Amino acid sequence: MSQLKADFLIIGSSPLARLLAGLLASRHGKTVLLQARHLAGRRVRPGMHLSVGAITRPESWALLAATVPETTRLLRRIGTRGVLRRLDPILFADQAWGQAALGHIRHMAAGFGLAAERLPLHRMGPDREGLVLRDAVLLNRPVLEPALDRWLVQLGVRRLDPDMIIDVAGDGRAVVTLEDARIEIGQTLLADDAAILNHVPDFAWPALLHRQDASLILTRPVPPIAAPVMLALDAGIVLQQQQEGGVLGQGKGDIVGLAGQLGVLLGLPDAFEQAGQASIVSVSTRDGAPALGRVGGVGPDILAGFGPVGAFLAPALARWLCGVASPAENAWCGARLVNRDGGMAPVSDIGAMP
């Protein structure tokens, strides 16, 4: 049996996990293993991947302004034109704090070159305010994920059986034994919620992270909603209309609670039919800002609470993991370490949406 070494093991099935695996291998010359599940054909998948979000921190908008063009160029090279979709998402809020946040988001987004327009009063209904963000980029996962998988094969990223049990050591290293090789891995990256939940034990669980129940509901076709993607800030719900007309709703709590809120948001409290549903446990941060870095300062690296924008930050995150990030990227990541405490500068944000 061969004795081999690898630089990184990435555990996660999201586009962010796949992009990081490919970037580490192709741009940074790292040997990478990936443990991910094939999601093709699943109608109800958690997460939405959008180049904008409910973000109030200016440094996050600045980082996105730099990385979104880089990421979209890469994705166009990897896949066909159908991997990306341009659209104008709407953010809206009913409560005073959410409406105040909308105003802040509008000014921040506009300050970094994104057309951000307040919707006319009552366009979204009585006492509800809305904001449209023009020309955002949405990842079309059913088309993108197979393209990413083909790209990873071309790069020589080795895929592990998704059901393989992997013991990640307290220092972030791991060993996997295959039929033809025993591979020692220098560092493990837990790149989505399921990976964090499966590999971070309770005794090492960071105080910043919070487990919570979340739900997804896919409706049968309904009339067009105000925008293909809508984010309800104060309800914590994301709506995404599918090509066939159904709406995928994602939010905190159980299926029954989400169904009630979804019916109200769609204006169909008693009339929509479900085409699918799922209950999951998600990981969020207590201050609403992303978290990354080594658990306990020495363990596996994690990525948590990135909301819809995580995949678009992949090039910067890959550089940071390899120690070649720009000063601005280093500053952004360094302020968002998972072990941050009250002694660090505040990075609280609205941004943790489902």
Coordinates of C-alpha atoms in Angstrom, one line a residue:
M1 CA 0.0 0.0 0.0
S2 CA 1.3 3.4 -0.9
Q3 CA 2.0 6.0 1.8
L4 CA 0.9 9.4 0.5
K5 CA 0.5 12.9 1.8
A6 CA -2.1 15.6 0.9
D7 CA -2.2 19.2 1.9
F8 CA -6.0 19.6 2.4
L9 CA -9.1 17.5 3.0
I10 CA -12.2 19.5 2.3
I11 CA -15.5 18.2 3.7
G12 CA -18.6 19.7 2.3
S13 CA -21.1 19.5 -0.6
S14 CA -21.7 23.2 -1.3
P15 CA -20.4 25.1 -4.4
L16 CA -18.1 26.9 -2.0
A17 CA -16.5 23.6 -0.9
R18 CA -16.0 22.5 -4.5
L19 CA -14.7 25.9 -5.6
L20 CA -12.1 25.9 -2.8
A21 CA -11.0 22.4 -3.6
G22 CA -10.4 23.4 -7.2
L23 CA -8.8 26.7 -6.5
L24 CA -6.4 25.2 -3.9
A25 CA -5.4 22.6 -6.5
S26 CA -5.2 24.7 -9.6
R27 CA -4.0 28.2 -8.4
H28 CA -2.0 27.2 -5.4
G29 CA -0.5 23.9 -6.3
K30 CA -2.0 22.0 -3.3
T31 CA -2.8 18.3 -3.1
V32 CA -6.5 18.2 -2.2
L33 CA -9.0 15.5 -1.3
L34 CA -12.8 16.3 -1.3
Q35 CA -15.5 14.5 0.5
A36 CA -18.8 15.7 -0.9
R37 CA -22.2 14.2 -1.7
H38 CA -23.6 14.3 -5.3
L39 CA -26.7 16.6 -5.1
A40 CA -27.8 16.3 -8.7
G41 CA -31.5 15.6 -9.0
R42 CA -32.5 16.8 -5.5
R43 CA -35.3 19.3 -5.8
V44 CA -35.0 20.7 -2.3
R45 CA -31.4 21.7 -1.4
P46 CA -30.4 24.1 1.4
G47 CA -28.7 27.3 0.6
M48 CA -28.8 29.9 -2.1
H49 CA -25.7 31.3 -3.8
L50 CA -26.1 35.0 -4.7
S51 CA -23.5 37.8 -5.2
V52 CA -25.3 40.1 -2.8
G53 CA -26.8 39.8 0.6
A54 CA -28.3 41.6 3.6
I55 CA -24.8 43.0 4.5
T56 CA -24.2 46.1 6.5
R57 CA -20.4 46.1 6.9
P58 CA -18.6 48.2 4.3
E59 CA -15.5 45.9 4.3
S60 CA -17.7 43.0 3.2
W61 CA -19.1 45.0 0.3
A62 CA -15.5 46.0 -0.6
L63 CA -14.4 42.4 -0.6
L64 CA -17.3 41.3 -2.7
A65 CA -16.6 44.1 -5.2
A66 CA -13.2 42.6 -5.7
T67 CA -14.0 38.9 -5.7
V68 CA -17.4 38.7 -7.6
P69 CA -15.8 39.5 -11.0
E70 CA -13.0 37.1 -10.3
T71 CA -15.4 34.3 -9.4
T72 CA -17.8 34.9 -12.3
R73 CA -14.9 34.8 -14.8
L74 CA -13.8 31.5 -13.3
L75 CA -17.3 30.0 -13.4
R76 CA -17.8 30.9 -17.0
R77 CA -14.6 29.1 -17.9
I78 CA -15.6 26.0 -15.9
G79 CA -19.2 25.7 -17.2
T80 CA -21.6 26.7 -19.8
R81 CA -23.4 30.0 -19.9
G82 CA -26.3 28.5 -17.9
V83 CA -24.2 28.3 -14.7
L84 CA -24.9 32.0 -14.0
R85 CA -28.1 34.0 -14.0
R86 CA -28.4 37.7 -13.7
L87 CA -31.4 39.1 -11.7
D88 CA -32.6 41.9 -9.5
P89 CA -33.3 40.5 -6.0
I90 CA -35.5 42.3 -3.5
L91 CA -34.9 42.7 0.2
F92 CA -37.8 43.7 2.3
A93 CA -38.8 44.3 5.9
D94 CA -42.0 44.9 8.0
Q95 CA -40.4 45.9 11.3
A96 CA -38.7 49.2 12.2
W97 CA -35.3 47.6 12.8
G98 CA -35.4 45.7 9.5
Q99 CA -36.4 48.9 7.6
A100 CA -33.6 50.8 9.2
A101 CA -31.2 48.0 8.2
L102 CA -32.5 48.3 4.6
G103 CA -31.5 51.9 4.4
H104 CA -28.0 51.1 5.7
I105 CA -27.7 48.3 3.2
R106 CA -28.8 50.5 0.4
H107 CA -26.2 53.2 1.1
M108 CA -23.4 50.6 1.6
A109 CA -24.2 48.7 -1.6
A110 CA -24.4 52.0 -3.6
G111 CA -21.1 53.1 -2.2
F112 CA -19.4 50.1 -3.7
G113 CA -20.9 50.5 -7.2
L114 CA -24.0 48.4 -7.0
A115 CA -27.3 49.9 -8.1
A116 CA -29.5 49.8 -5.0
E117 CA -32.9 51.3 -5.2
R118 CA -35.6 51.8 -2.7
L119 CA -38.9 50.5 -3.9
P120 CA -41.9 52.9 -4.0
L121 CA -44.0 53.0 -0.8
H122 CA -46.7 50.3 -0.7
R123 CA -45.2 48.4 -3.7
M124 CA -44.6 45.5 -1.3
G125 CA -47.8 46.0 0.7
P126 CA -48.9 48.3 3.6
D127 CA -46.2 49.3 6.1
R128 CA -43.6 47.2 4.3
E129 CA -40.4 48.6 2.8
G130 CA -38.4 47.1 0.0
L131 CA -35.0 47.4 -1.6
V132 CA -34.0 46.1 -5.1
L133 CA -30.3 45.3 -5.8
R134 CA -29.7 45.5 -9.6
D135 CA -27.8 43.0 -11.7
A136 CA -26.8 40.5 -9.1
V137 CA -25.5 37.0 -10.0
L138 CA -27.2 33.8 -8.9
L139 CA -25.5 30.4 -9.2
N140 CA -27.7 27.9 -11.1
R141 CA -26.8 24.9 -9.0
P142 CA -28.3 22.1 -11.1
V143 CA -26.1 23.2 -14.0
L144 CA -23.1 24.4 -12.0
E145 CA -22.5 21.4 -9.7
P146 CA -21.9 18.8 -12.5
A147 CA -19.6 21.3 -14.2
L148 CA -17.6 21.8 -11.0
D149 CA -17.3 18.0 -10.5
R150 CA -15.9 17.6 -14.1
W151 CA -13.5 20.4 -13.4
L152 CA -12.3 18.8 -10.2
V153 CA -11.7 15.5 -12.0
Q154 CA -9.6 17.4 -14.6
L155 CA -7.5 18.9 -11.8
G156 CA -6.8 15.6 -10.1
V157 CA -8.8 16.4 -6.9
R158 CA -9.5 12.9 -5.4
R159 CA -13.1 12.3 -4.3
L160 CA -13.7 10.3 -1.2
D161 CA -16.7 8.1 -0.6
P162 CA -19.3 10.4 1.0
D163 CA -20.2 7.7 3.6
M164 CA -16.6 7.1 4.6
I165 CA -16.1 7.8 8.3
I166 CA -13.2 10.1 8.8
D167 CA -11.7 10.9 12.2
V168 CA -10.4 14.5 12.2
A169 CA -7.7 14.9 14.9
G170 CA -7.7 17.8 17.4
D171 CA -4.9 19.5 15.5
G172 CA -6.8 19.4 12.2
R173 CA -4.9 16.6 10.6
A174 CA -6.6 13.4 9.3
V175 CA -5.6 10.0 7.8
V176 CA -7.7 8.1 5.3
T177 CA -7.1 4.6 4.2
L178 CA -8.1 3.6 0.6
E179 CA -7.7 0.4 -1.2
D180 CA -4.4 1.5 -2.9
A181 CA -3.1 4.1 -0.4
R182 CA -2.9 5.5 3.1
I183 CA -3.0 9.2 2.9
E184 CA -1.9 11.6 5.6
I185 CA -3.6 15.0 5.4
G186 CA -2.0 18.1 6.7
Q187 CA -5.2 20.2 7.3
T188 CA -9.0 19.6 7.3
L189 CA -11.5 22.2 6.2
L190 CA -15.1 21.8 7.2
A191 CA -16.8 23.8 4.5
D192 CA -20.5 23.6 5.2
D193 CA -22.9 23.2 8.1
A194 CA -23.2 19.4 7.8
A195 CA -19.5 19.0 8.0
I196 CA -19.2 21.2 11.1
L197 CA -22.0 19.4 12.8
N198 CA -20.5 16.0 12.1
H199 CA -16.9 16.8 12.9
V200 CA -16.8 19.4 15.7
P201 CA -17.5 17.6 19.1
D202 CA -19.5 19.3 21.8
F203 CA -16.4 19.8 24.0
A204 CA -14.7 21.8 21.2
W205 CA -17.8 23.6 20.0
P206 CA -17.0 27.4 19.6
A207 CA -19.1 29.7 21.7
L208 CA -19.7 31.9 18.7
L209 CA -21.6 29.2 16.8
H210 CA -25.2 28.4 17.3
R211 CA -27.1 25.3 16.1
Q212 CA -30.7 25.9 15.0
D213 CA -33.5 24.0 13.3
A214 CA -34.3 25.2 9.8
S215 CA -36.8 24.2 7.1
L216 CA -37.3 24.2 3.4
I217 CA -40.5 24.1 1.5
L218 CA -40.9 23.9 -2.3
T219 CA -44.4 24.9 -3.5
R220 CA -46.1 23.8 -6.7
P221 CA -46.3 26.5 -9.3
V222 CA -47.7 29.8 -8.1
P223 CA -48.2 33.2 -9.7
P224 CA -44.9 35.2 -10.2
I225 CA -43.6 36.8 -7.1
A226 CA -42.2 40.4 -7.1
A227 CA -38.6 39.2 -7.9
P228 CA -37.1 35.8 -8.6
V229 CA -35.2 36.0 -5.3
M230 CA -36.6 37.8 -2.3
L231 CA -35.1 38.1 1.2
A232 CA -37.4 38.9 4.2
L233 CA -35.0 40.4 6.7
D234 CA -37.1 40.4 9.8
A235 CA -38.7 37.1 9.1
G236 CA -35.4 35.5 8.2
I237 CA -36.9 33.8 5.1
V238 CA -35.5 33.5 1.6
L239 CA -37.9 33.0 -1.4
Q240 CA -36.6 31.7 -4.7
Q241 CA -39.0 31.2 -7.6
Q242 CA -38.0 28.2 -9.7
Q243 CA -38.1 28.0 -13.5
E244 CA -41.2 25.9 -13.4
G245 CA -43.0 28.4 -11.2
G246 CA -42.7 26.8 -7.8
V247 CA -41.2 28.8 -4.9
L248 CA -38.5 27.4 -2.6
G249 CA -38.8 29.0 0.8
Q250 CA -36.0 28.6 3.4
G251 CA -36.1 29.8 7.0
K252 CA -35.6 29.1 10.6
G253 CA -37.8 26.8 12.7
D254 CA -40.0 23.9 11.8
I255 CA -42.0 23.0 8.7
V256 CA -45.3 24.1 10.2
G257 CA -44.1 27.5 11.2
L258 CA -42.4 28.1 7.8
A259 CA -45.5 27.0 5.9
G260 CA -47.6 29.6 7.8
Q261 CA -45.2 32.4 7.1
L262 CA -44.6 31.3 3.5
G263 CA -48.4 31.4 2.8
V264 CA -48.6 34.9 4.1
L265 CA -45.6 36.1 2.1
L266 CA -47.0 34.6 -1.1
G267 CA -50.4 36.0 -0.4
L268 CA -51.8 32.4 -0.5
P269 CA -52.3 31.5 3.2
D270 CA -54.7 28.7 2.4
A271 CA -54.1 27.9 -1.3
F272 CA -50.5 26.8 -2.0
E273 CA -49.6 23.2 -2.4
Q274 CA -46.3 21.6 -1.4
A275 CA -44.1 19.8 -3.9
G276 CA -41.4 19.0 -1.4
Q277 CA -40.0 19.8 2.1
A278 CA -37.0 19.1 4.3
S279 CA -35.9 19.8 7.8
I280 CA -32.3 20.4 8.6
V281 CA -30.0 21.7 11.4
S282 CA -28.1 24.7 10.4
V283 CA -25.1 26.6 11.9
S284 CA -25.2 30.3 12.4
T285 CA -23.1 32.8 14.3
R286 CA -24.3 34.8 17.3
D287 CA -23.3 38.1 15.9
G288 CA -24.5 37.5 12.3
A289 CA -21.1 37.8 10.7
P290 CA -19.2 35.0 9.0
A291 CA -16.8 32.8 11.0
L292 CA -13.7 31.0 9.8
G293 CA -10.4 29.7 11.0
R294 CA -9.2 26.9 13.2
V295 CA -11.4 25.6 16.0
G296 CA -9.7 26.4 19.2
G297 CA -6.9 28.0 17.3
V298 CA -5.4 24.6 16.5
G299 CA -8.1 22.3 15.1
P300 CA -9.7 21.9 11.7
D301 CA -10.6 25.1 9.7
I302 CA -14.3 25.9 9.5
L303 CA -16.5 28.2 7.3
A304 CA -19.8 29.2 8.9
G305 CA -22.4 31.8 8.6
F306 CA -21.5 33.1 5.1
G307 CA -25.1 33.3 4.0
P308 CA -25.6 33.5 0.2
V309 CA -22.3 35.2 -0.7
G310 CA -19.8 32.5 0.4
A311 CA -19.1 31.0 -3.0
F312 CA -18.3 34.4 -4.4
L313 CA -15.6 34.9 -1.8
A314 CA -13.9 31.6 -2.7
P315 CA -10.8 33.1 -4.4
A316 CA -10.0 35.3 -1.4
L317 CA -10.6 32.4 1.1
A318 CA -8.3 30.1 -0.9
R319 CA -5.6 32.8 -0.8
W320 CA -6.0 33.2 2.9
L321 CA -5.8 29.5 3.6
C322 CA -2.5 29.4 1.7
G323 CA -1.0 32.4 3.4
V324 CA -0.9 34.6 0.2
A325 CA -4.0 36.9 0.8
S326 CA -3.8 40.6 0.2
P327 CA -3.7 42.9 3.2
A328 CA -7.4 43.7 2.8
E329 CA -8.3 40.0 2.6
N330 CA -6.1 39.2 5.6
A331 CA -7.7 42.0 7.6
W332 CA -11.3 40.8 6.7
C333 CA -10.5 37.2 7.6
G334 CA -8.5 38.0 10.7
A335 CA -11.5 40.0 12.1
R336 CA -13.8 37.1 11.6
L337 CA -11.9 34.2 13.2
V338 CA -14.2 31.7 14.9
N339 CA -12.6 32.2 18.2
R340 CA -13.1 36.0 18.3
D341 CA -14.1 37.5 21.6
G342 CA -15.1 40.8 23.1
G343 CA -11.5 42.0 22.9
M344 CA -11.6 42.2 19.1
A345 CA -13.2 44.9 16.9
P346 CA -16.9 44.2 16.4
V347 CA -18.0 42.6 13.1
S348 CA -21.7 42.1 13.8
D349 CA -23.8 42.0 10.7
I350 CA -27.3 41.3 9.4
G351 CA -25.7 39.0 6.8
A352 CA -26.5 35.5 8.2
M353 CA -29.5 34.6 6.1
P354 CA -30.5 31.0 5.4

